[in-house]
Tab-separated table of C-alpha atoms in Angstrom:
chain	number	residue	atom	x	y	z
O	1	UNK	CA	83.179	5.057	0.843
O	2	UNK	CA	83.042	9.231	1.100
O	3	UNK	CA	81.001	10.050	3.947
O	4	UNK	CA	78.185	12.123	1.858
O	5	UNK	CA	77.512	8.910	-0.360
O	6	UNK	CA	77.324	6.885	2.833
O	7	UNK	CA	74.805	9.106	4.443
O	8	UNK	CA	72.540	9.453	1.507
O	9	UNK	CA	72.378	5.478	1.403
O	10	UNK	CA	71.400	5.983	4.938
O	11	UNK	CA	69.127	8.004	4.545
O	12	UNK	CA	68.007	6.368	1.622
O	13	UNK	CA	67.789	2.749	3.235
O	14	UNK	CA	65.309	4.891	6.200
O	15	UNK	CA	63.221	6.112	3.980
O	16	UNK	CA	62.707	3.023	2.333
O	17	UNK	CA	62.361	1.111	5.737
O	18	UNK	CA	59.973	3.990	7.028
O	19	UNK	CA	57.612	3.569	3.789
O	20	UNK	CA	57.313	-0.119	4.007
O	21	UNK	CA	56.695	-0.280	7.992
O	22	UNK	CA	53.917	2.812	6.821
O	23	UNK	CA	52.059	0.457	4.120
O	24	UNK	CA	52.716	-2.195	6.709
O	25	UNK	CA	50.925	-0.612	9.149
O	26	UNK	CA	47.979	0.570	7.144
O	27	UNK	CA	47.485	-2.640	5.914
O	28	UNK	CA	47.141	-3.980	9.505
O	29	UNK	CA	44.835	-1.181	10.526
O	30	UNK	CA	42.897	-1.588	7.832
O	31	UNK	CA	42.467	-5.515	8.547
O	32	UNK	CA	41.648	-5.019	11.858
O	33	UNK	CA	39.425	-2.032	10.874
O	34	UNK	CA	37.671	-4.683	8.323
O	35	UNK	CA	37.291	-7.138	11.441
O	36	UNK	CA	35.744	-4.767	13.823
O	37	UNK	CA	33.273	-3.908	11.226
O	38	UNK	CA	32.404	-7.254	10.644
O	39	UNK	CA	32.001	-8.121	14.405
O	40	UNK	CA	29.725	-4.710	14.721
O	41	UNK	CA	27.273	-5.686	11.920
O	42	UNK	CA	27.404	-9.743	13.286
O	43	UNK	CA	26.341	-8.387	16.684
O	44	UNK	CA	24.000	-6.152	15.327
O	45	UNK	CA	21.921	-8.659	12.892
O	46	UNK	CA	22.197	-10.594	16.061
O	47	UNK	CA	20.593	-8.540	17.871
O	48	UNK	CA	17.843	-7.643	15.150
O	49	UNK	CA	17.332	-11.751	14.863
O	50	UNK	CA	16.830	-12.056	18.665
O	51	UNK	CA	14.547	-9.793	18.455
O	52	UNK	CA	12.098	-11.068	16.418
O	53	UNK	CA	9.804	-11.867	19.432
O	54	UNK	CA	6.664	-13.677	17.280
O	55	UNK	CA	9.003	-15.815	15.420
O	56	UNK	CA	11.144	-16.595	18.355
O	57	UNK	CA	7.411	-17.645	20.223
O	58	UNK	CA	6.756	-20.423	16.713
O	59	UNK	CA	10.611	-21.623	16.744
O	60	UNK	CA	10.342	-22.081	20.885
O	61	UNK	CA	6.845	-24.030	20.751
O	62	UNK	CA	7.621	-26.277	17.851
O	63	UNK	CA	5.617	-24.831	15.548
O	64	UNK	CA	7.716	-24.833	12.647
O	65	UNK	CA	6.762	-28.140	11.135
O	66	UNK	CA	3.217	-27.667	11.724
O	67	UNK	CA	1.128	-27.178	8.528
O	68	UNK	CA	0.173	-22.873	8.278
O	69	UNK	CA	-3.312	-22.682	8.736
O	70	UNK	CA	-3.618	-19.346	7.224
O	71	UNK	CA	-3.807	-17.498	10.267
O	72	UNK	CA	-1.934	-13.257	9.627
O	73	UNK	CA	-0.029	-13.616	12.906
O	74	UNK	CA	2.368	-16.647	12.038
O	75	UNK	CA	2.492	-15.110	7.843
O	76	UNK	CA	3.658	-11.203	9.245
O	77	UNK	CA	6.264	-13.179	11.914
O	78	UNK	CA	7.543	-15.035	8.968
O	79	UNK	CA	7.571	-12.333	6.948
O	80	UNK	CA	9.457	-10.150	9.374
O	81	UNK	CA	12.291	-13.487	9.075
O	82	UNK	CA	12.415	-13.296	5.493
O	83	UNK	CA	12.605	-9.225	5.904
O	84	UNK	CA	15.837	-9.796	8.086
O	85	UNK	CA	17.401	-12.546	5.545
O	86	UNK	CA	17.094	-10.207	2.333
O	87	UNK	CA	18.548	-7.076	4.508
O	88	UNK	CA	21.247	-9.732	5.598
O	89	UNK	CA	21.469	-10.575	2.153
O	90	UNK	CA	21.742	-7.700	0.395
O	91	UNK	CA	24.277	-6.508	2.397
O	92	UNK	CA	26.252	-9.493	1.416
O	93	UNK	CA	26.053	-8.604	-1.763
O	94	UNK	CA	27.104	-4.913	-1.911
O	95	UNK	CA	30.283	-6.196	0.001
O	96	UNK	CA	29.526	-4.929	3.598
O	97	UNK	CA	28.503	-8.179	5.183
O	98	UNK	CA	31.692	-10.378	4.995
O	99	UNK	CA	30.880	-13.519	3.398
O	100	UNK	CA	32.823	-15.304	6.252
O	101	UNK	CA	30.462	-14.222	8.738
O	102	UNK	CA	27.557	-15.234	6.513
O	103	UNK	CA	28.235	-18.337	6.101
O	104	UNK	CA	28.084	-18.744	10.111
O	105	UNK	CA	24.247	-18.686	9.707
O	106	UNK	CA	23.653	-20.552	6.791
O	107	UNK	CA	23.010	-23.672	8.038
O	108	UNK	CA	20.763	-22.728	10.730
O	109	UNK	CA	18.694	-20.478	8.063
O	110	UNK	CA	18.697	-24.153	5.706
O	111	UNK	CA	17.643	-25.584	8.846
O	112	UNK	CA	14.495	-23.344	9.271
O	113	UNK	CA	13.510	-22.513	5.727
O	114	UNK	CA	13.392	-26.201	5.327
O	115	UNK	CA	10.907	-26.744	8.014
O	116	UNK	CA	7.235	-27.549	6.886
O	117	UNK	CA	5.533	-24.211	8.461
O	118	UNK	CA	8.197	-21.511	6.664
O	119	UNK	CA	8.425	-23.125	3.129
O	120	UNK	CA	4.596	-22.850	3.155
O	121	UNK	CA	4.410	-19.388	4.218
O	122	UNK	CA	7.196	-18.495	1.750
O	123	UNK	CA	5.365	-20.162	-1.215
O	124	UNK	CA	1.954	-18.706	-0.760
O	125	UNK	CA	2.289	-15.858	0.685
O	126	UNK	CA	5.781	-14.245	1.263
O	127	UNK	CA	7.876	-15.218	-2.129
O	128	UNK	CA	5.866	-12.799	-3.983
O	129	UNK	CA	6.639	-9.880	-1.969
O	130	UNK	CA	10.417	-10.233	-2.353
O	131	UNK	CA	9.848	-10.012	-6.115
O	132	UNK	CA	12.460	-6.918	-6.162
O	133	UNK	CA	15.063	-8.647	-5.638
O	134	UNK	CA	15.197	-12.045	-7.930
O	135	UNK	CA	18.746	-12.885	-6.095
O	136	UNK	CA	17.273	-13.119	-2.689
O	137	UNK	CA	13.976	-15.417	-4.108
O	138	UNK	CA	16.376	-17.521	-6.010
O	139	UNK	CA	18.433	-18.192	-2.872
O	140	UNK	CA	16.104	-18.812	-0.584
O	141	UNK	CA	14.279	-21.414	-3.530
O	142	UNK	CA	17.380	-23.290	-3.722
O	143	UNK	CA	17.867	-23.671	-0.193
O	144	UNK	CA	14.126	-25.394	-0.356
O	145	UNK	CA	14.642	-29.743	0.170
O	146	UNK	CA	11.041	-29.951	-1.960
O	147	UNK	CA	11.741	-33.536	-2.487
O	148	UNK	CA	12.885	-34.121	0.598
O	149	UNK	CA	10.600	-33.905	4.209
O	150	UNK	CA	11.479	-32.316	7.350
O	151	UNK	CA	11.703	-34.484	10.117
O	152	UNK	CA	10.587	-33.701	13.737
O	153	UNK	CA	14.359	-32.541	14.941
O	154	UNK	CA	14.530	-30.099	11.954
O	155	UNK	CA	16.866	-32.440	10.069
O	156	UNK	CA	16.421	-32.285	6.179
O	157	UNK	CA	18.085	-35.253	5.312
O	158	UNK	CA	19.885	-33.318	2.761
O	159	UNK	CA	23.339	-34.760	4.417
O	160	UNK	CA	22.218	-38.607	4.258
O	161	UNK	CA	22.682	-40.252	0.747
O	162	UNK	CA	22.115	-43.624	0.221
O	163	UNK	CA	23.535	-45.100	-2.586
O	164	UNK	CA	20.997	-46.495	-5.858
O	165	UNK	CA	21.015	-50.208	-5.299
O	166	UNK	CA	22.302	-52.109	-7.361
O	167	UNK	CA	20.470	-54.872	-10.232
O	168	UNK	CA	21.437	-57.910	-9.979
O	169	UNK	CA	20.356	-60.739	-11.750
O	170	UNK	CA	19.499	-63.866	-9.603
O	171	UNK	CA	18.516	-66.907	-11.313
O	172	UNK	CA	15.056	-68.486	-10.536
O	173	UNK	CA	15.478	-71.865	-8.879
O	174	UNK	CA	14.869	-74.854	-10.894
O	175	UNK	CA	12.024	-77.103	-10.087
O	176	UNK	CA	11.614	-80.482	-12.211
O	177	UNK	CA	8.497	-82.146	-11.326
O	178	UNK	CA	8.034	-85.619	-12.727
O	179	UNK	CA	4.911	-85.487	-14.264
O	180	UNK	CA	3.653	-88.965	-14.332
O	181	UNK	CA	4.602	-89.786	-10.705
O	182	UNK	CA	2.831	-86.358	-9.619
O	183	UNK	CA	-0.362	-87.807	-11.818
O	184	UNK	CA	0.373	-90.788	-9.929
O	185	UNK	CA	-0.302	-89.273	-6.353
O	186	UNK	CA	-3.082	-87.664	-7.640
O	187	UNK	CA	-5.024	-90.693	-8.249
């Protein structure tokens, strides 16, 4: 093979080589770039959850399966909760919010949305102020057990099913009485 045809394969084969390590290593940056965003924003809804003093105070005394008595306090601490979720949510939806990391706090948000004193709150007094966004009020309904309680540990019961039982027919016992000799005892 001449030398000059060798050299421009060479060349060739490094420029080739160069260009794929390149989009290689963009992809990776851009990965890890993706996951360092997504740990900033989890830390920093974190952070914005934790601080949610009022509704930290009703989770830590138990409160949330008590019935709301109406009182502004518990409804603006709530409200401030359901404030959090939709800004959660919406930035789930516009793509900025992994869905991965998400999902970590779905089951704990089922868990509390569930419980007796939040569904209230959210159906008479909260729902209608999140009417601007009909995604966020349809997720949060279907995440409502309604025909299901709450139970003291904050279980729904949403993960036990029991099974329809099943008909069966069972036939009645036969009795024969005798009728004279039962007239007979009688007398």
């Amino acid at each position: 093979m001449p030398l000059p045809l060798l050299l421009q394969l060479i060349s060739t084969s490094a420029i080739v080589t160069g260009s794929l390590c390149a989009i290689l290593a963009y992809l990776r940056g851009s990965k890890t770039h993706q996951q360092s965003l997504n740990a900033q924003v989890f830390l920093s809804l974190t952070e914005r959850h934790a601080s949610l003093i009022e509704f930290r105070r009703l989770e830590a005394d138990l409160r949330l399966n008590d019935h709301w008595n109406g009182d502004l306090e518990t409804a603006v601490a709530i409200r401030e909760y359901f404030d959090l979720l939709a800004h959660e949510f919406a930035l789930v939806d516009l793509g900025i919010l992994d869905q991965r990391v998400w999902n970590i706090w779905q089951s704990d948000i089922k868990r509390i949305v569930n419980t007796q004193l939040i569904s209230e709150v959210w159906n008479q007094r909260t729902r209608h102020l999140h009417r601007a966004s009909p995604a966020f009020t349809r997720y949060i309904d279907s995440m409502l057990t309604h025909q299901r309680g709450v139970f003291a540990d904050g279980h729904t019961g949403s993960s036990i099913h029991i099974p329809p039982q099943q008909q069966t027919t069972r036939k009645s016992p036969q009795i024969k009485i005798n009728i004279p000799a039962a007239i007979s005892t009688l007398e």
